[in-house]
Amino acid sequence: MTFKPFCNIRTYTKLFIISFFSVLTIFSSPVFALEKVILQLEWKHQFEFAGFYAAKAQGYYQQAGLDVDIKERNETTDMLQDVLTGKATYGVASAQIIIDRVNNYPVVLLASYFKQNALALVTHPSIKTPHDLIGKRAMIGRGDLRKTAVGLLLQEKNVPVDRITQVPHGFNAQDFIDGKVDAMSVFVSNELFEIEQSGIAYNLINPAEYGVYSLDVNLFSSEIEVDNNPDRVRRFLEASKKGWQYALAHKEEIVDLILKGYSNRKSKAALLFEAQKTEELIKPELYEIGSISPEIVEFTKNRYSRLNALPNKSLGKKFIFSGTQSNPIELTEEEQQYLDKKQQLTMCVDPDWMPYEKIENGKHVGLSADFIKLFSKKINIPIKLIPSSTWMESLALGKQRKCDIFSLVMATPDREKFLDFTQPYLTFPLVVATGHEQIYVPDIKSILNKKLGIQKGYAYAELLRLQYPEINLVEVDSLKAGLDLVNKKQLFGMVSSLPGVAYAFQKSYVGELKIAGKLDQMWQLGVGTRNDEPLLMSVFNKAINRMSENERQDITNRWIAINYELGTDYTMLIRVLAVISVIFCIFIYYHLKLKKYNRILEHQSVTDKLTGIFNRIKLDYQLEHSLDLAVRYKQAFSIILLDIDYFKRVNDEHGHLVGDYGLKEVAKLLQDNIRSVDTLGRWGGEEFLIICPEPSRESAAILAEKLREVIGNYKFNH
C-alpha cells in the first residue's frame, strides 16, 4: 500500500527547517542543537521514575543542552545490551547492574536513588518470619531469588528455596488477595496499594528490617559514554537531580503529569501512594539525592557474588562515576609532584574584554575570573595574575614564558607555537554588529568585500584570514573602538562574540546599532597552558571535567544577560513568520498523518488479523530474543504450545464463520488469563503459543493446566 501524500515529506521538512532557522539566526537567541539522549527505564511509566519526568517537564534537561527521550520497558527490551550498544544512552536498573559488572560488562554506576530495597514479601498473617515460608505457596519470580534483597534474605536465613512452592508471578496482587497463594514478592510502592485497598490482613517481610540492604533505581551507562562524554553525563545527572527535588516537592503535579503524558495504567490514588513510598525509599532528609556510597556498593557486591556463586572480584575504579562523589580531582603522582614544586601558577588575561574578563584596580574580574577561582580550588593551588595593559602585551608575556596559563583563550596556529589548549569550557557564536540601516547578514561570505572590524590579536582575525584570504578585516584596539567606527559609518560591521557585543550594547549604543547576523563560526574558549610544561594541560582538563553543570550555569548566569531583541525589524519578521507558519502547518499535518499510518502499519505487521493477538512473525522474533537472554544470563524460559481439539470437524460441520468465532473466543480467554509479562500469539491455524519469561517447567505446567480448565469451562454461544 502506497501513501502518495508523503512522497515529498523530505522536501517539506527541508523547506521548513531552512526557513525557520534562517529567521531564528536573526531574531532570537543563539540556538545550540540539543544533544539527543535516550533513557531506558526498567519498568513501565510510574512514579518510580518521577524525577526524570519532572526534569523534562520543567526544562532542566533542555537547560543542560539535552533532548531526553524516556522509554518504558516492553517485552523486547534488553536494557543492558541497549545501553552497551548505544541504542540507549542511560538505563535505570536494580542491583542486577552490580552482577553485570562482576560478569565483566563495561557498565558504570552514575547514581543510586533508592537508598533501601523496594522489593519485599507480603505474606498471610500467619507467616511472620522467612522460615515460615517453608512449605507455603509463594508467587516469586525466579529472578527475585538471585538478583534481589529477597534472595539475599532467604540465603542469610538459611531458607531452602526448593522447599517453597513457587507460583508464576502475575505482577498483580489479585491471587494473593483471593488466597490462591500464601506469599508474594511486591514492590512496596506498587502492589502493596492493591492489597491495602482490599482490606485484607497481611504481614510484610521486608529485607531491610533484617539488615539486608540493596541499592535500587540505579542510573547507569556504558564506559564508552562516560569516557567520551563526561560533561554530558554530568549535565544529565545535575538536571535529573533537580528533577527529583522538584518531583518530591510537587508529588500531585507530577502524578497528573504521568497520567496525562505517560501512562494511565495506574489510578491517581495508586500513584499518590507510590509517590509517598518513593520518598520514603529515597530518604532525601538523610542522603543527597542520587549519591553513591562505595562501601554499600562493595558490601552489596560481596553478598550478590555469594548468592549467585560468582567470583568475588573487584568492581574496578571505573564502576562508580567519579562525578557523583565529592572526592578531589584524582591527579597522577607526576602531576601532583609538578604542582607541589610550582607552589603557585602565573596567569595572563585580556585586560579589557568584558563580560569575559578585565583587570580592574589590579584584580582579575569577570566571567573567566570566577571560573579560574573554581579551577584553583579544584586543583588546590593559588593562581597569581600577571598585569598587562593590552591583549597584545599579554600574548607577548606568554611567549616570554612569564605566564603559566591564559585564563580564556582560543587555539590558533600561531598560538600553538607557545601554548597547549584544554577542552573548551565556554562556547559562544560569532556575530556581526552593524548600523540599523544594514540588512540581515546570512553568513560571512556575503560580506567578504565589506570593511569589517576585529580586535587586534584575537584568534578569529587569524582564523578568518586563513579561511577567507579575500576578507577585508580592519584590526582595532578594542571592541568599543570598533563599534564606534561602525557607528560613524567608517566600518560596515564589527565581528565579535555575542556576549561581548551584547554587553557593549547594554553599556552604550542603545538604539544605534544592532546584531545583523549570527555567523557559522563558534568562539570556543578554554584554558591556554604553556607548552613547555605539558602536565599543566592535563591538570586543567581534569579540573574542567570535574566542573558540574550547576557550577557552570551559576557563573555564566551571573555575568551574561543578553537582550536578544536588539535591532529587530518587526515588519520583516511578521512577513517571514507568516510564510513559515503556513509551511509549518503543512509540515505538521503531513508529519502527523505519516506517524498515524506508520503506527497502523507497524501494528498490522505483527498482529494476527483474525484474533487480534501477535502473529507468527512477532512470535519468531520474541523466541529469538528470549533465547538470546537465556544464553547470556543462563536463565530459563518456558513455552506453552496448545491447539484446539476437533477444530477441523467444527469447520466441516458448522462452517468457517463458526470456526473463526471459536478462534477469537479462545484467543480472548488466553489473553485474559496470562500474565502481563507473557507473550501470546497465534502460531498457525488452531495453534497458539505462549512465551513465559523466567518461570520453571513446573510453573509453566501449572499455568497451562489453568488455561485448559478456563477454556474447558467456557460456554461458547454457537
XYZ file of C-alpha atoms in Angstrom:
718
model
C 0.000 0.000 0.000
C 1.451 3.393 -1.003
C 0.657 6.675 0.694
C 1.225 9.270 -2.022
C 0.773 12.348 0.201
C 4.102 11.525 1.826
C 6.242 11.302 -1.255
C 7.561 14.839 -0.702
C 7.798 14.814 3.085
C 11.570 15.331 2.920
C 11.060 18.370 0.761
C 8.587 19.841 3.245
C 10.938 19.079 6.098
C 13.948 20.713 4.448
C 11.950 23.765 3.413
C 10.582 24.220 6.921
C 13.926 23.774 8.667
C 15.805 26.111 6.314
C 13.168 28.829 6.571
C 12.667 28.527 10.302
C 16.320 28.634 11.270
C 17.073 31.460 8.870
C 14.733 33.620 10.948
C 15.990 32.334 14.275
C 19.561 33.324 13.476
C 18.478 36.964 13.181
C 15.739 37.489 15.694
C 16.357 35.176 18.594
C 18.990 33.973 20.971
C 21.683 31.683 19.671
C 20.177 28.236 19.404
C 22.537 25.374 20.194
C 21.437 21.977 18.962
C 20.277 19.876 21.896
C 22.110 16.593 22.352
C 19.747 13.664 21.860
C 19.939 11.046 24.625
C 17.715 8.082 25.436
C 16.862 6.949 28.969
C 15.637 3.349 29.150
C 13.531 2.568 32.217
C 13.485 -0.858 33.880
C 9.675 -0.955 34.087
C 6.506 0.787 32.942
C 5.913 4.505 33.430
C 5.123 5.249 37.080
C 6.226 7.486 39.969
C 9.303 5.309 40.499
C 10.861 7.406 37.708
C 9.225 10.738 38.603
C 12.463 12.714 38.791
C 13.195 12.111 35.123
C 9.705 13.184 34.036
C 9.985 16.336 36.173
C 13.420 17.204 34.782
C 11.997 17.030 31.277
C 8.749 18.877 32.027
C 10.466 21.669 33.971
C 13.038 22.219 31.224
C 16.040 21.153 33.314
C 17.267 18.806 30.586
C 16.816 21.475 27.924
C 18.737 23.980 30.049
C 21.523 21.414 30.227
C 21.560 21.169 26.417
C 19.847 17.777 26.316
C 16.856 16.370 24.448
C 15.881 13.346 26.542
C 13.636 10.556 25.251
C 12.314 8.483 28.181
C 11.348 4.938 27.156
C 9.439 2.439 29.263
C 10.259 -1.254 29.225
C 8.456 -3.584 26.824
C 8.602 -7.276 26.016
C 11.621 -6.865 23.695
C 13.720 -4.600 25.915
C 17.228 -5.839 26.692
C 18.373 -2.857 28.727
C 21.968 -3.948 29.285
C 22.649 -4.546 25.603
C 20.700 -1.435 24.594
C 22.998 0.723 26.739
C 26.212 -1.079 25.805
C 25.470 -0.863 22.073
C 24.347 2.774 22.227
C 20.702 2.084 21.432
C 20.039 3.777 24.784
C 22.369 6.306 26.405
C 21.394 5.649 30.011
C 19.453 2.944 31.820
C 17.726 2.517 35.173
C 18.391 -0.852 36.789
C 18.162 -2.781 40.038
C 21.185 -4.180 41.871
C 21.490 -6.512 38.863
C 23.839 -3.879 37.452
C 26.427 -4.913 40.068
C 26.180 -8.537 38.930
C 26.611 -7.382 35.331
C 29.823 -5.581 36.303
C 31.145 -8.677 38.097
C 30.391 -10.564 34.866
C 32.745 -8.163 33.028
C 30.141 -5.995 31.313
C 31.629 -2.452 30.953
C 28.890 -0.595 32.828
C 29.290 2.473 35.053
C 27.068 3.336 38.019
C 26.102 7.024 37.789
C 23.567 7.498 40.587
C 21.556 5.464 43.082
C 18.180 6.921 44.033
C 16.523 4.355 46.316
C 18.586 4.026 49.491
C 16.589 0.979 50.583
C 15.480 -2.022 48.555
C 11.912 -1.644 47.344
C 11.235 -5.379 46.970
C 9.713 -7.225 49.935
C 7.491 -10.220 50.664
C 3.845 -9.750 51.589
C 2.501 -12.806 53.403
C -0.531 -14.302 55.102
C -0.666 -13.029 58.716
C 0.403 -16.459 59.979
C 3.722 -16.174 58.110
C 5.827 -13.910 60.288
C 9.425 -14.942 59.530
C 11.310 -16.135 56.434
C 11.397 -19.703 57.854
C 7.595 -19.751 57.941
C 7.651 -19.744 54.115
C 8.792 -23.370 54.021
C 6.022 -25.499 52.533
C 3.977 -22.458 51.503
C 2.873 -21.246 48.073
C 4.780 -18.112 47.131
C 4.399 -16.035 43.990
C 8.075 -15.155 43.492
C 9.830 -14.536 40.198
C 12.917 -16.670 39.606
C 14.957 -13.501 39.290
C 13.802 -12.421 42.750
C 15.716 -15.337 44.253
C 19.014 -14.442 42.567
C 19.055 -10.710 41.895
C 17.280 -9.017 44.791
C 17.371 -8.439 48.527
C 14.623 -11.071 48.917
C 17.027 -13.720 47.661
C 19.761 -12.394 49.949
C 17.394 -12.567 52.923
C 16.379 -16.179 52.247
C 20.026 -17.170 51.820
C 21.163 -15.434 55.003
C 18.331 -17.014 56.994
C 19.159 -20.452 55.507
C 15.719 -20.893 53.981
C 15.922 -23.638 51.299
C 14.120 -22.168 48.298
C 13.393 -25.624 46.884
C 11.070 -26.162 49.866
C 8.948 -23.170 48.862
C 6.264 -23.887 46.259
C 6.884 -21.226 43.639
C 3.966 -19.950 41.574
C 4.369 -17.859 38.369
C 4.272 -14.176 39.193
C 1.287 -12.341 37.700
C 2.565 -8.868 38.684
C -0.737 -8.044 40.321
C -1.956 -8.802 43.817
C -5.278 -10.474 42.995
C -4.100 -14.056 43.522
C -2.787 -13.105 46.966
C -5.974 -11.216 47.813
C -8.052 -14.234 46.708
C -5.963 -16.565 48.877
C -4.556 -18.579 45.974
C -1.015 -18.009 47.261
C 0.350 -17.561 50.779
C 3.010 -15.001 49.896
C 4.188 -12.879 47.007
C 7.110 -10.593 46.239
C 5.992 -6.976 45.905
C 7.425 -3.589 45.173
C 6.315 -1.814 48.344
C 5.355 1.251 46.317
C 3.216 -0.716 43.819
C 1.325 -3.930 44.615
C 1.057 -3.065 48.295
C -1.504 -0.403 47.343
C -3.868 -3.017 45.875
C -3.540 -5.168 48.985
C -4.227 -2.296 51.372
C -7.231 -1.236 49.275
C -8.667 -4.763 49.511
C -8.765 -4.504 53.300
C -7.334 -7.978 53.924
C -4.882 -8.603 56.752
C -1.270 -9.230 55.771
C 2.261 -9.288 57.098
C 5.275 -7.684 55.398
C 8.684 -9.343 55.460
C 10.990 -6.506 54.461
C 14.670 -7.453 53.985
C 15.680 -4.007 55.294
C 14.186 -4.866 58.687
C 16.566 -7.846 58.830
C 19.590 -5.700 57.990
C 19.645 -6.736 54.321
C 20.006 -3.647 52.158
C 20.332 -3.387 48.413
C 20.607 -0.486 46.005
C 17.641 0.159 43.733
C 16.610 2.511 40.913
C 20.217 2.826 39.807
C 21.152 5.055 36.879
C 23.926 3.572 34.762
C 25.653 3.943 31.419
C 28.477 2.385 29.426
C 32.179 3.050 29.858
C 32.201 4.366 26.286
C 29.609 7.051 27.092
C 31.372 8.065 30.320
C 34.837 8.177 28.720
C 33.735 10.040 25.596
C 31.100 12.360 27.079
C 31.865 13.005 30.774
C 30.438 16.519 30.581
C 27.166 15.248 29.100
C 26.933 12.655 31.869
C 27.405 15.356 34.499
C 24.796 17.586 32.859
C 22.307 14.721 32.757
C 22.960 13.915 36.419
C 22.618 17.517 37.590
C 19.372 18.022 35.660
C 17.970 14.698 36.909
C 18.790 15.637 40.497
C 16.862 18.900 40.076
C 14.005 16.869 38.628
C 13.888 14.571 41.635
C 13.938 17.530 44.025
C 11.021 19.067 42.144
C 9.074 15.800 41.929
C 9.292 15.111 45.653
C 8.182 18.665 46.428
C 5.274 18.569 43.922
C 4.013 14.979 44.066
C 0.436 15.571 42.905
C 1.567 17.739 39.988
C 3.913 15.005 38.758
C 1.225 12.350 39.262
C -1.052 14.386 36.984
C 1.825 14.698 34.506
C 2.280 10.910 34.452
C -1.447 10.311 33.917
C -1.672 12.905 31.155
C 1.595 12.416 29.320
C 2.943 8.943 30.047
C 0.519 6.297 31.316
C -2.916 5.911 32.892
C -2.259 2.261 33.728
C -2.417 3.132 37.436
C -5.031 5.266 39.167
C -4.252 8.656 40.657
C -4.694 7.229 44.144
C -2.221 4.427 43.376
C 0.322 6.899 42.013
C -0.019 9.167 45.054
C 0.536 6.116 47.281
C 3.608 5.260 45.214
C 4.831 8.871 45.469
C 4.796 8.762 49.258
C 6.551 5.385 49.365
C 9.114 6.605 46.826
C 10.120 9.495 49.071
C 10.485 7.062 51.975
C 12.823 4.923 49.855
C 14.894 7.875 48.598
C 15.247 9.310 52.136
C 16.129 12.861 50.987
C 16.308 14.088 54.580
C 19.263 11.738 55.212
C 21.035 11.361 51.875
C 21.898 13.562 48.935
C 19.630 12.567 46.056
C 21.419 10.138 43.736
C 24.510 9.841 45.937
C 26.506 6.623 45.932
C 28.265 5.056 48.889
C 31.225 2.982 47.635
C 31.108 0.986 50.878
C 27.473 -0.052 50.320
C 28.248 -0.905 46.686
C 31.126 -3.147 47.772
C 29.020 -4.739 50.515
C 26.192 -5.426 48.054
C 28.624 -6.869 45.515
C 30.044 -9.326 48.042
C 26.566 -10.543 49.034
C 25.316 -10.974 45.466
C 28.516 -12.756 44.461
C 27.849 -15.360 47.162
C 24.172 -15.626 46.223
C 24.942 -16.214 42.532
C 28.129 -18.265 43.087
C 30.188 -15.640 41.265
C 33.892 -14.923 41.791
C 34.322 -12.223 44.433
C 36.446 -9.890 42.331
C 36.921 -6.133 42.325
C 34.398 -3.930 40.531
C 37.242 -1.654 39.438
C 37.726 2.081 39.927
C 35.669 2.941 36.856
C 32.447 1.315 38.074
C 31.348 4.317 40.147
C 31.255 7.558 38.161
C 33.657 9.966 39.857
C 31.379 12.937 39.236
C 28.889 11.610 41.800
C 31.361 11.789 44.677
C 32.895 14.720 46.482
C 36.445 13.374 46.185
C 39.124 15.807 44.955
C 40.455 15.556 41.434
C 42.484 12.385 41.002
C 45.901 13.621 39.901
C 48.688 11.278 38.919
C 51.748 11.169 41.143
C 53.681 13.057 38.454
C 51.010 15.776 38.206
C 50.862 16.226 41.983
C 54.654 16.454 42.247
C 54.635 19.075 39.484
C 52.081 21.251 41.327
C 53.882 20.800 44.652
C 57.075 22.038 43.044
C 55.354 25.025 41.366
C 53.544 26.121 44.584
C 51.677 28.765 42.541
C 50.780 29.391 38.892
C 51.060 32.671 36.986
C 48.252 33.816 34.690
C 47.815 36.291 31.832
C 44.407 37.651 30.828
C 42.770 40.118 28.466
C 42.678 43.382 30.487
C 39.596 44.725 28.691
C 37.177 42.095 27.403
C 34.004 42.218 29.415
C 31.869 40.361 30.283
C 34.536 37.686 29.844
C 37.282 39.356 31.838
C 39.011 42.563 32.792
C 41.766 43.884 35.042
C 40.123 46.358 37.405
C 42.121 48.016 40.184
C 44.764 45.341 39.772
C 42.288 42.471 40.137
C 41.021 39.921 37.651
C 37.210 40.212 37.339
C 34.526 38.857 35.021
C 33.264 35.511 33.781
C 36.646 33.801 33.424
C 37.808 35.121 36.818
C 35.072 33.128 38.559
C 35.926 30.010 36.557
C 39.633 30.360 37.390
C 38.798 30.655 41.107
C 36.819 27.425 40.787
C 39.666 25.635 38.958
C 42.195 26.904 41.513
C 40.101 25.404 44.292
C 39.734 22.071 42.486
C 43.471 21.624 41.850
C 44.380 23.205 45.212
C 46.993 25.716 44.069
C 46.969 29.557 44.074
C 46.973 31.401 40.740
C 48.691 34.806 40.502
C 47.670 37.492 37.977
C 50.403 38.995 35.759
C 49.212 42.561 34.959
C 49.110 43.882 31.389
C 47.548 46.874 29.660
C 46.523 45.218 26.355
C 45.798 41.759 25.000
C 48.797 42.028 22.692
C 51.004 42.645 25.733
C 49.546 39.552 27.413
C 50.366 37.420 24.361
C 53.920 38.782 24.376
C 54.291 37.866 28.056
C 53.112 34.358 27.221
C 55.743 33.969 24.521
C 58.361 35.067 27.082
C 57.142 32.291 29.458
C 56.067 34.841 32.062
C 52.594 33.217 32.204
C 51.916 29.578 33.055
C 48.333 29.859 31.841
C 45.931 32.081 29.910
C 42.528 32.187 31.590
C 40.374 32.223 28.448
C 41.819 31.654 25.012
C 41.120 30.034 21.657
C 43.575 27.895 19.714
C 45.224 29.306 16.575
C 48.232 28.045 14.578
C 50.358 30.963 15.794
C 49.483 30.427 19.461
C 50.206 26.707 19.213
C 53.881 27.684 18.988
C 53.911 28.507 22.708
C 50.627 27.208 24.167
C 48.680 23.988 24.662
C 44.880 24.246 24.850
C 42.402 22.479 27.094
C 38.942 21.459 26.029
C 36.605 24.494 25.792
C 34.660 25.418 28.902
C 32.786 28.254 27.165
C 31.322 28.293 23.655
C 29.601 31.285 22.055
C 28.627 32.227 18.488
C 30.414 34.838 16.426
C 28.177 37.735 15.340
C 28.466 40.866 13.222
C 27.227 44.179 14.634
C 26.122 46.855 12.132
C 24.115 50.032 11.905
C 20.316 49.811 11.776
C 20.277 50.625 8.071
C 22.030 47.376 7.113
C 20.048 44.271 6.142
C 20.344 40.755 7.504
C 23.751 39.103 7.120
C 23.151 35.365 6.402
C 26.833 34.335 6.549
C 30.350 35.709 6.419
C 30.681 35.019 2.681
C 28.077 37.661 1.841
C 30.171 40.478 3.370
C 33.755 39.499 2.490
C 34.117 42.693 0.415
C 32.936 44.922 3.269
C 35.224 46.599 5.807
C 34.883 44.553 8.978
C 36.443 45.404 12.301
C 38.005 42.795 14.568
C 40.007 43.228 17.730
C 43.776 43.161 17.306
C 45.402 39.883 18.359
C 42.123 37.974 18.594
C 42.045 34.366 17.434
C 39.425 34.843 14.750
C 41.456 37.540 12.995
C 43.996 34.848 12.185
C 41.460 32.089 11.548
C 39.184 34.141 9.269
C 42.141 35.267 7.157
C 43.239 31.657 6.757
C 39.733 30.538 5.781
C 38.847 33.570 3.618
C 42.028 35.171 2.202
C 39.940 37.842 0.433
C 38.234 39.067 3.619
C 38.617 42.801 4.325
C 39.470 42.863 8.044
C 40.471 46.020 9.878
C 42.152 45.412 13.240
C 41.118 47.745 16.063
C 42.429 48.161 19.599
C 39.202 47.225 21.375
C 35.595 46.206 20.815
C 34.439 49.688 21.792
C 36.812 51.291 19.292
C 35.419 49.060 16.537
C 31.777 49.738 17.423
C 32.494 53.477 17.460
C 33.806 53.192 13.884
C 30.675 51.247 12.867
C 28.532 53.964 14.428
C 30.436 56.582 12.408
C 29.891 54.559 9.187
C 33.668 54.060 8.798
C 33.222 50.293 9.107
C 30.397 48.145 7.734
C 30.384 45.986 10.851
C 32.281 44.680 13.853
C 32.914 40.949 14.267
C 32.992 39.638 17.838
C 31.361 37.158 20.211
C 27.684 37.510 21.056
C 28.110 38.106 24.830
C 30.805 40.723 24.199
C 28.662 42.656 21.724
C 25.555 42.363 23.891
C 27.472 43.622 26.924
C 28.720 46.623 24.929
C 25.190 47.341 23.661
C 23.899 47.428 27.221
C 26.552 49.974 28.168
C 26.289 52.118 25.014
C 24.787 52.250 21.503
C 21.179 51.746 22.649
C 19.016 52.165 19.535
C 22.095 52.918 17.403
C 23.475 49.507 16.432
C 22.087 46.006 16.001
C 23.219 42.417 15.639
C 22.709 41.862 11.918
C 23.594 38.199 11.809
C 25.000 35.187 13.618
C 27.865 33.559 11.738
C 28.537 29.835 11.443
C 31.778 30.172 13.370
C 31.784 29.491 17.123
C 34.065 31.040 19.712
C 35.385 28.024 21.664
C 37.318 29.156 24.703
C 39.372 27.134 27.150
C 42.496 27.484 29.259
C 45.805 28.033 27.461
C 48.794 26.358 29.154
C 52.487 26.808 28.402
C 53.524 24.007 26.064
C 56.967 23.516 27.609
C 55.232 22.135 30.724
C 52.663 19.719 29.215
C 51.387 18.402 32.564
C 49.525 21.700 33.020
C 47.078 20.920 30.219
C 46.260 17.529 31.729
C 45.666 19.074 35.174
C 43.310 21.782 33.868
C 41.414 19.343 31.650
C 40.673 17.335 34.791
C 39.516 20.491 36.574
C 37.175 21.335 33.690
C 35.831 17.777 33.583
C 35.026 17.871 37.300
C 33.026 21.086 36.979
C 29.328 20.439 37.448
C 26.664 21.894 35.183
C 25.275 23.814 38.155
C 28.653 25.450 38.726
C 28.937 26.319 35.036
C 25.428 27.760 34.837
C 25.714 29.745 38.066
C 28.863 31.511 36.881
C 27.588 32.103 33.352
C 24.235 33.477 34.508
C 25.989 35.820 36.918
C 27.775 37.637 34.103
C 25.766 37.187 30.931
C 22.318 38.694 30.442
C 21.694 39.305 26.773
C 18.865 41.300 25.239
C 18.137 39.362 22.066
C 15.681 41.867 20.615
C 18.293 44.386 19.603
C 17.673 45.857 16.163
C 14.606 43.762 15.320
C 12.748 44.716 12.138
C 9.216 43.643 13.099
C 7.683 44.261 9.666
C 10.071 41.859 8.041
C 9.713 39.435 10.934
C 5.914 39.293 10.627
C 6.072 38.664 6.875
C 8.622 35.908 7.153
C 6.865 34.265 10.077
C 3.566 34.314 8.178
C 5.147 32.319 5.341
C 6.837 29.966 7.763
C 3.596 29.425 9.680
C 1.920 28.140 6.512
C 4.866 25.865 5.765
C 4.908 24.716 9.364
C 1.195 23.832 9.338
C 1.623 21.814 6.137
C 4.653 20.089 7.593
C 2.895 19.199 10.862
C -0.225 17.958 9.037
C 1.697 15.548 6.827
C 4.066 14.545 9.594
C 1.223 13.588 11.958
C -0.579 11.785 9.167
C 2.568 9.827 8.345
C 3.088 8.876 12.003
C -0.518 7.677 12.229
C -0.197 5.393 9.193
C 3.209 4.153 10.326
C 1.684 3.112 13.653
C -1.124 1.326 11.827
C 1.323 -0.473 9.529
C 3.563 -1.460 12.431
C 0.578 -2.883 14.320
C -0.664 -4.764 11.264
C 2.759 -6.275 10.594
C 2.859 -8.107 13.948
C -0.851 -8.758 14.561
C -2.963 -11.725 13.526
C -5.836 -10.257 11.534
C -8.499 -12.647 12.823
C -7.764 -12.847 16.573
C -6.020 -9.522 17.207
C -3.112 -11.168 19.064
C 0.514 -11.410 17.865
C 1.208 -13.322 14.645
C 3.924 -15.854 13.698
C 6.360 -13.099 12.646
C 6.225 -11.480 16.080
C 6.475 -14.831 17.859
C 9.576 -15.827 15.863
C 11.247 -12.554 16.831
C 10.292 -12.893 20.507
C 11.510 -16.501 20.626
C 14.892 -15.487 19.246
C 15.099 -12.610 21.734
C 14.172 -14.847 24.695
C 16.742 -17.427 23.606
C 19.469 -14.754 23.468
C 18.607 -13.661 27.018
C 18.570 -17.253 28.227
C 22.041 -17.925 26.800
C 23.505 -14.685 28.161
C 22.092 -14.880 31.686
C 21.677 -18.669 31.943
C 18.054 -18.010 32.783
C 15.440 -20.461 31.539
C 12.138 -19.520 29.967
C 9.103 -21.653 29.172
C 6.949 -22.185 26.087
C 3.339 -23.372 26.082
C 2.065 -24.645 22.711
C -1.627 -25.523 22.516
C -4.184 -26.277 19.841
C -7.951 -26.742 19.683
C -9.144 -30.360 19.504
C -11.562 -31.368 16.717
C -11.255 -27.951 15.105
C -11.463 -29.389 11.577
C -14.775 -31.071 12.490
C -16.141 -27.699 13.710
C -15.264 -26.108 10.380
C -16.691 -29.001 8.373
C -19.981 -29.284 10.315
C -20.686 -25.642 11.216
C -18.746 -23.618 8.667
C -15.713 -21.348 8.811
C -17.603 -18.435 10.385
C -18.248 -20.518 13.490
C -14.648 -21.742 13.421
C -13.384 -18.171 13.245
C -15.631 -17.256 16.176
C -14.127 -20.103 18.193
C -10.569 -18.981 17.441
C -11.345 -15.419 18.527
C -13.009 -16.542 21.763
C -10.101 -18.845 22.664
C -7.601 -16.054 21.940
C -9.533 -13.718 24.241
C -9.656 -16.309 27.024
C -5.910 -16.846 26.772
C -5.221 -13.114 26.718
C -7.338 -12.539 29.832
C -5.715 -15.313 31.850
C -1.984 -14.996 31.213
C 0.363 -12.592 32.982
C 1.215 -9.159 31.646
C 4.829 -10.253 31.052
C 3.871 -13.303 28.947
C 3.750 -13.120 25.150
C 0.762 -14.716 23.368
C 0.442 -15.284 19.652
C -1.233 -17.413 17.008
C 1.275 -19.978 15.837
C -0.835 -21.059 12.867
C -4.301 -22.459 12.164
C -5.797 -23.506 15.505
C -2.409 -23.451 17.317
C -1.411 -20.836 19.897
C 1.984 -20.201 21.526
C 2.738 -18.555 24.895
C 6.279 -17.475 25.847
C 6.756 -17.201 29.618
C 9.900 -15.427 30.885
C 11.605 -16.879 33.955
C 9.171 -19.468 35.405
C 10.254 -23.079 35.872
C 8.855 -26.000 33.913
C 6.567 -26.793 36.840
C 5.237 -23.224 36.943
C 4.543 -23.302 33.218
C 2.684 -26.589 33.649
C 0.503 -25.018 36.345
C -0.304 -22.115 34.030
C -1.054 -24.475 31.122
C -3.434 -26.531 33.260
C -5.152 -23.360 34.448
C -5.683 -22.255 30.833
C -7.003 -25.690 29.858
C -9.567 -25.523 32.674
C -10.633 -21.978 31.769
C -11.227 -22.935 28.136
C -12.903 -26.229 29.087
C -15.359 -24.488 31.413
C -16.209 -21.691 28.980
C -19.644 -21.707 27.321
C -19.352 -20.956 23.610
C -22.558 -19.434 22.226
C -22.539 -21.204 18.854
